[in-house]
Coordinates of C-alpha atoms and ligand atoms in Angstrom, one line a residue:
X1 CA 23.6 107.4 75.1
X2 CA 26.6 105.0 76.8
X3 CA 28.7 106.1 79.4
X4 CA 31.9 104.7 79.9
X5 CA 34.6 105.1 82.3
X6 CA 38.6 104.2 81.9
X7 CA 38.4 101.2 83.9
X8 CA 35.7 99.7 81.9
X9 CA 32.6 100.5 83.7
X10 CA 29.5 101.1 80.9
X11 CA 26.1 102.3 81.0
X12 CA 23.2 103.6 78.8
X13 CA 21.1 106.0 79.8
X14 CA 18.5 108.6 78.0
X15 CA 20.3 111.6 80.1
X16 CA 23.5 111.8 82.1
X17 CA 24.6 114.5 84.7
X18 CA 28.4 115.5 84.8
X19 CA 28.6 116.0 88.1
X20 CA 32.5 116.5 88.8
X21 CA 33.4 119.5 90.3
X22 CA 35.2 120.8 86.9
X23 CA 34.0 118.9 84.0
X24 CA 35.6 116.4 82.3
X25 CA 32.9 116.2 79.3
X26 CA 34.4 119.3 77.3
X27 CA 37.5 120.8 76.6
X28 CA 36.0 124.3 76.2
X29 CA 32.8 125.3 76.4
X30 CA 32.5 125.9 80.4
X31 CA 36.2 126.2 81.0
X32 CA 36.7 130.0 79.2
X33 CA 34.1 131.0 81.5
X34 CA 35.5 130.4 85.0
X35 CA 38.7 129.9 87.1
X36 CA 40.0 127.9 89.3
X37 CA 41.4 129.3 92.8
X38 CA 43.3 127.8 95.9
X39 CA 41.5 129.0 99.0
X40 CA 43.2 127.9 102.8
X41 CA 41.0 127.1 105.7
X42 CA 42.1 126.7 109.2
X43 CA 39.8 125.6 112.5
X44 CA 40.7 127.0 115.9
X45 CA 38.9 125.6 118.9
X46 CA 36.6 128.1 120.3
X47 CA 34.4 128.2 123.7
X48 CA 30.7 128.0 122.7
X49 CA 28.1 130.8 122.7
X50 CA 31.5 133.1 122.3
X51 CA 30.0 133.7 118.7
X52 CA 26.7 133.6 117.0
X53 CA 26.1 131.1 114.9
X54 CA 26.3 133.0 111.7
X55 CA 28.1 132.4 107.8
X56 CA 30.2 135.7 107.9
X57 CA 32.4 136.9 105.6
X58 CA 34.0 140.0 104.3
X59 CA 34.3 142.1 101.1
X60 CA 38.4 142.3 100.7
X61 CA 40.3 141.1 98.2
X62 CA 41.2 138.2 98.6
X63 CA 38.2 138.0 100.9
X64 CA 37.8 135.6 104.0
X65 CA 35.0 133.7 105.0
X66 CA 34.5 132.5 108.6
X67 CA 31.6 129.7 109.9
X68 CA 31.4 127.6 113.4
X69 CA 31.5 123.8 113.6
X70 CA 30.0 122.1 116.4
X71 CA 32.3 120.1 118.3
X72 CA 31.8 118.1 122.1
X73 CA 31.3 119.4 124.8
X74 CA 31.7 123.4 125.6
X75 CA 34.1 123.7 123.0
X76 CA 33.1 124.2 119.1
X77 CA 35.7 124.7 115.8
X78 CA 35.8 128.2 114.1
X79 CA 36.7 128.0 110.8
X80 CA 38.4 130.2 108.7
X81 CA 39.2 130.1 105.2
X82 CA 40.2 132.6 102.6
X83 CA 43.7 134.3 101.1
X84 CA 42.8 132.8 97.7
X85 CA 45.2 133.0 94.7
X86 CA 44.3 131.9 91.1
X87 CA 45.6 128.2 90.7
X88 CA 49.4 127.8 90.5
X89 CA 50.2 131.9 90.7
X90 CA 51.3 131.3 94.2
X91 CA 53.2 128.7 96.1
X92 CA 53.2 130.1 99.6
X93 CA 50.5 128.6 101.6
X94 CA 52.9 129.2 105.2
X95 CA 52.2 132.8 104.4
X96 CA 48.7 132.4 103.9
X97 CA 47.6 130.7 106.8
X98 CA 49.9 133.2 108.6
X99 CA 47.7 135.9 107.5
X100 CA 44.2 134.1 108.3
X101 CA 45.7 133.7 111.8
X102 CA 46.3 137.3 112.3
X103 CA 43.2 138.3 110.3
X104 CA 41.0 136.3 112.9
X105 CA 43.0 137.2 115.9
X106 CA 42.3 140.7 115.4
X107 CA 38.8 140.1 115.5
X108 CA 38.0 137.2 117.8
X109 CA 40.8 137.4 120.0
X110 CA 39.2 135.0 122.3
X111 CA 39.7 132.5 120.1
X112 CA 41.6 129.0 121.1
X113 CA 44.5 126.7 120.1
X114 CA 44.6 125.7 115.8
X115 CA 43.1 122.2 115.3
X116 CA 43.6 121.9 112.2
X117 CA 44.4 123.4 109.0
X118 CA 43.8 122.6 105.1
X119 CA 44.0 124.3 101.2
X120 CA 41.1 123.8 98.5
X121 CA 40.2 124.6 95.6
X122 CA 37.0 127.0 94.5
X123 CA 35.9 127.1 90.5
X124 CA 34.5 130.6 90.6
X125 CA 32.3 131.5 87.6
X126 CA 32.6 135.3 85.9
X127 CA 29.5 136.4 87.5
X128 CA 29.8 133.7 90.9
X129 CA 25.9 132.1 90.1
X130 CA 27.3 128.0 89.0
X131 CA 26.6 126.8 86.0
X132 CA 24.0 124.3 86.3
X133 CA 21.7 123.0 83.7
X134 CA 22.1 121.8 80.3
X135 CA 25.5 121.1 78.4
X136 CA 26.1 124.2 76.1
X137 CA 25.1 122.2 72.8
X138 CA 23.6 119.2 74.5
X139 CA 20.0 117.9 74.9
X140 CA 20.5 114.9 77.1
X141 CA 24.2 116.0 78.5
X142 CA 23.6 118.3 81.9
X143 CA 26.4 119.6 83.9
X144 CA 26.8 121.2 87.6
X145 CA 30.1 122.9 88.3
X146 CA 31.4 126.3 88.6
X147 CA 30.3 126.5 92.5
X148 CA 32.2 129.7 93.3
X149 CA 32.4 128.6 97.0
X150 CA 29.1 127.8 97.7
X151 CA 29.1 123.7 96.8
X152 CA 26.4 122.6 99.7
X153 CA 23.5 125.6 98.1
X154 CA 24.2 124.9 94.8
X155 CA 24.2 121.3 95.1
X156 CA 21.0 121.4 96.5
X157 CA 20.0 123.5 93.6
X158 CA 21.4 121.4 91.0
X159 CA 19.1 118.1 92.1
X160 CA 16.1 120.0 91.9
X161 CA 17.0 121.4 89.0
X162 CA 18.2 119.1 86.8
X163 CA 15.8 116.3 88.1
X164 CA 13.2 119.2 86.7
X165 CA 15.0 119.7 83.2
X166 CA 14.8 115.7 82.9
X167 CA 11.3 114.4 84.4
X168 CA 9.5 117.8 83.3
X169 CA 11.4 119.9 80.7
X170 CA 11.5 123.0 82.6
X171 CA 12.8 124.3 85.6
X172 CA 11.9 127.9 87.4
X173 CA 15.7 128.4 87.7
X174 CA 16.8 127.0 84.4
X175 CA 17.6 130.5 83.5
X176 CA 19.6 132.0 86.6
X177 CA 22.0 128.8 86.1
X178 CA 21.9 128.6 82.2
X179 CA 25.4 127.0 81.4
X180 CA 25.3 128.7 78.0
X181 CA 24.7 132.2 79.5
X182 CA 26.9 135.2 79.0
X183 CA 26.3 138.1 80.7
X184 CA 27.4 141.8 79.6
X185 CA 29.4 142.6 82.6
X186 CA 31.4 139.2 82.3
X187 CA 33.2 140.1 79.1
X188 CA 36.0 141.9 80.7
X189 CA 36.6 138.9 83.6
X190 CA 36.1 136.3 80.8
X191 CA 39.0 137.9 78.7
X192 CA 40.8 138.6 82.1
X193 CA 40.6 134.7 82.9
X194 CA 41.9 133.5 79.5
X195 CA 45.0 135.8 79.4
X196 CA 45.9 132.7 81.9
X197 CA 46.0 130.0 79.8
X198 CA 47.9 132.3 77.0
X199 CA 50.2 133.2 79.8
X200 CA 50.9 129.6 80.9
X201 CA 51.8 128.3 76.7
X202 CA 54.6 131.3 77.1
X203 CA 56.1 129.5 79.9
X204 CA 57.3 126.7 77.7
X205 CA 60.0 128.4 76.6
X206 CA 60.9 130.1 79.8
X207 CA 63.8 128.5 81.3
X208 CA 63.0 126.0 83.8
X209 CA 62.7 127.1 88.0
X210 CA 66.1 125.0 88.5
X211 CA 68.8 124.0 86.0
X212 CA 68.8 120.2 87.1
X213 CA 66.6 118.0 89.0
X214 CA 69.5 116.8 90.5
X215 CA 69.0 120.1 92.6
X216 CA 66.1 118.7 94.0
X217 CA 66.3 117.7 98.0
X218 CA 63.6 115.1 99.5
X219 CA 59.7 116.5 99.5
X220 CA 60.6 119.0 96.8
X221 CA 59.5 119.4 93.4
X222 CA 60.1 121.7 90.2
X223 CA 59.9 122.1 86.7
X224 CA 63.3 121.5 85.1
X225 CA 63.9 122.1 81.5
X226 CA 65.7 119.3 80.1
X227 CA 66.3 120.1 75.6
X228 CA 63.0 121.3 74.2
X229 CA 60.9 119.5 76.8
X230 CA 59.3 120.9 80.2
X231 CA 59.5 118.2 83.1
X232 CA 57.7 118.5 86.6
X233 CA 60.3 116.8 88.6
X234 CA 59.3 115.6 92.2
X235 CA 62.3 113.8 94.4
X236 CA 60.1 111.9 97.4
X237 CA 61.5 111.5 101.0
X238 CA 63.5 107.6 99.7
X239 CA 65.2 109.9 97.0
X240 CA 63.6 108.8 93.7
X241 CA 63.1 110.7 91.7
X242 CA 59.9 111.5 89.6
X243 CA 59.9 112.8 86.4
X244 CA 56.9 113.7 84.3
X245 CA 56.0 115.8 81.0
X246 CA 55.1 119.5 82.6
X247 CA 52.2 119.6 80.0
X248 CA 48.5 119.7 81.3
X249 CA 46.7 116.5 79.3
X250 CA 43.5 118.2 79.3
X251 CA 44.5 121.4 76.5
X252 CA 47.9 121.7 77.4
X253 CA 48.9 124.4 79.9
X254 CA 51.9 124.3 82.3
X255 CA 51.6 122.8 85.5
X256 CA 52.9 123.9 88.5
X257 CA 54.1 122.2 92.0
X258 CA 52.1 122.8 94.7
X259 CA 54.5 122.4 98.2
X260 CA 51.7 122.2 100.5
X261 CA 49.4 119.6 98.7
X262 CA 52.2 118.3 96.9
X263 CA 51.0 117.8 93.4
X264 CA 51.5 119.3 90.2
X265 CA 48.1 122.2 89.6
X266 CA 47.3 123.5 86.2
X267 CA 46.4 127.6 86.3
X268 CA 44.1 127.0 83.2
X269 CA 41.5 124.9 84.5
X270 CA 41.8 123.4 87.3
X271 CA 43.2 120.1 86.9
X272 CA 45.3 118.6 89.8
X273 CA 48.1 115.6 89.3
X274 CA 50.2 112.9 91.9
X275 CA 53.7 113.1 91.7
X276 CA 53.5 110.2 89.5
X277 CA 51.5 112.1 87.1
X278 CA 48.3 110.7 88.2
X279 CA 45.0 112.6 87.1
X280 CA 43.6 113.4 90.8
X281 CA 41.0 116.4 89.9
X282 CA 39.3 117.4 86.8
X283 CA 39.0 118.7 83.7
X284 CA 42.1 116.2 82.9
X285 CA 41.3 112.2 83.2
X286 CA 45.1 111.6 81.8
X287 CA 48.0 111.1 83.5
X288 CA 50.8 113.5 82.9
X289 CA 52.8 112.2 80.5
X290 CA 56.4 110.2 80.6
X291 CA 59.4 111.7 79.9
X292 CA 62.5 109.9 78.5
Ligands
FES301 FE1 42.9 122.8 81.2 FE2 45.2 122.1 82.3 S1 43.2 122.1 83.2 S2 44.9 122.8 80.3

């Protein structure tokens, strides 16, 4: 087969791994059968030996996870993440690190000043094993994605794994991380994801979140109806203004601004854009389209 990228790179190759977070290979097949969710992490400097050194993490929803990074000296970096929201459903990351703080000070009240703080994003699967292994309808195609917040395991997974399905055939774990699996239980959160993406087609003919980008004040963005078209409007700290179509290039969801990373998310599938309508994450390699 031949691989080739937008900017011209080509090779050939018997077998290729898709190997980018969400992938950009199909429009379908893997996409109905996970989500994508913002998750927000924080580090706080904390004296050593104050903690074992442990992966914890609790059973709430939206759950929290908490883990310790060495750092110099006496002093290492707790971090905690958690307060996750499906992609584009929420736009209030203040409040979210607001609650990891408290969360964490209840528990560790010993805990020192915030270094640092940060958002992500997680593709959980309907039954949170990833989906490693061969493309659904592929013999030479193989993907890894659907990590479910635990990237670092599964990626050591997927090179054993996939290097097995190529150099040998067979893998001991080909099954657990079948891309092409469907489990009973996963029907009703497979349904439950999907009402997203029919959700997000009804927002085209919602009225816009302001009446006129000239609303807009520097750092801020929003999706302005302007005739029959959606436009993701972003007005940077100079005053320009950005305009760009509010329609998802990869199936065509609406997209929604994202203050604190400050780019346009798509709740479908994961797909992230620049203010300037650049692709920046997966399943979309387009840029969002120009508007008039
Ligand atoms: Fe699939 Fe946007 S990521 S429609």
């Amino acid at each position: 087969m031949r691989v080739s990228t937008v900017s011209g790179f080509a090779v050939s190759a018997r077998s290729a791994v898709v190997a980018t977070n969400s992938p950009i290979n199909d429009r379908v097949a893997l996409h109905t059968k996970q989500a994508p969710y913002r998750t927000y992490a924080m580090a706080f400097e904390i004296a050593r030996d104050v903690l074992p050194d442990a992966l914890y993490w609790d059973t709430l929803d939206p759950y929290h996870y908490v883990r310790l990074q060495p750092g110099e000296g006496k002093t290492d970096f707790l971090i905690v993440g958690g307060e996750d929201h499906k992609t584009g459903q929420a736009d209030d990351a203040d409040d979210r690190f607001a609650a990891l703080a408290d969360w964490i000070k209840g528990l560790v009240p010993d805990i020192g000043t915030e270094a640092t703080r940060w958002s992500g994003q997680v593709m959980e699967t309907v039954d949170y094993a990833g989906f490693i292994g061969r493309n659904p309808g592929n013999r030479h195609v193989f993907v890894v994605t659907g990590d479910s917040g635990q990237g670092i395991t599964h990626g050591v997974v997927a090179g054993q794994l996939i290097s097995d399905l190529i150099l040998k055939g067979e893998s001991p774990w080909r099954e657990l991380y079948e891309p092409s699996r469907k489990t009973v239980r996963a029907i009703g959160d497979y349904l439950a994801e999907n009402a997203t993406t029919i959700r997000s087609f009804a927002e085209y003919v919602a009225p816009g979140e302001i009446d006129s980008a000239d609303k807009l004040r520097p750092g801020e963005g929003a999706i302005v109806r302007e005739g029959l078209t959606k436009v993701a409007a972003f007005r940077d700290e100079d005053g320009t203004l950005h305009k760009r179509s509010a329609s998802c290039t990869h199936v065509g969801c609406h997209v929604h601004w994202n203050s604190l990373e400050r780019c346009w998310d798509c709740p479908c599938h994961g797909s992230h854009f620049a203010v300037d309508g650049t692709a920046l994450n997966g399943p979309a390699v387009s840029p969002l389209g120009s508007v008039g």
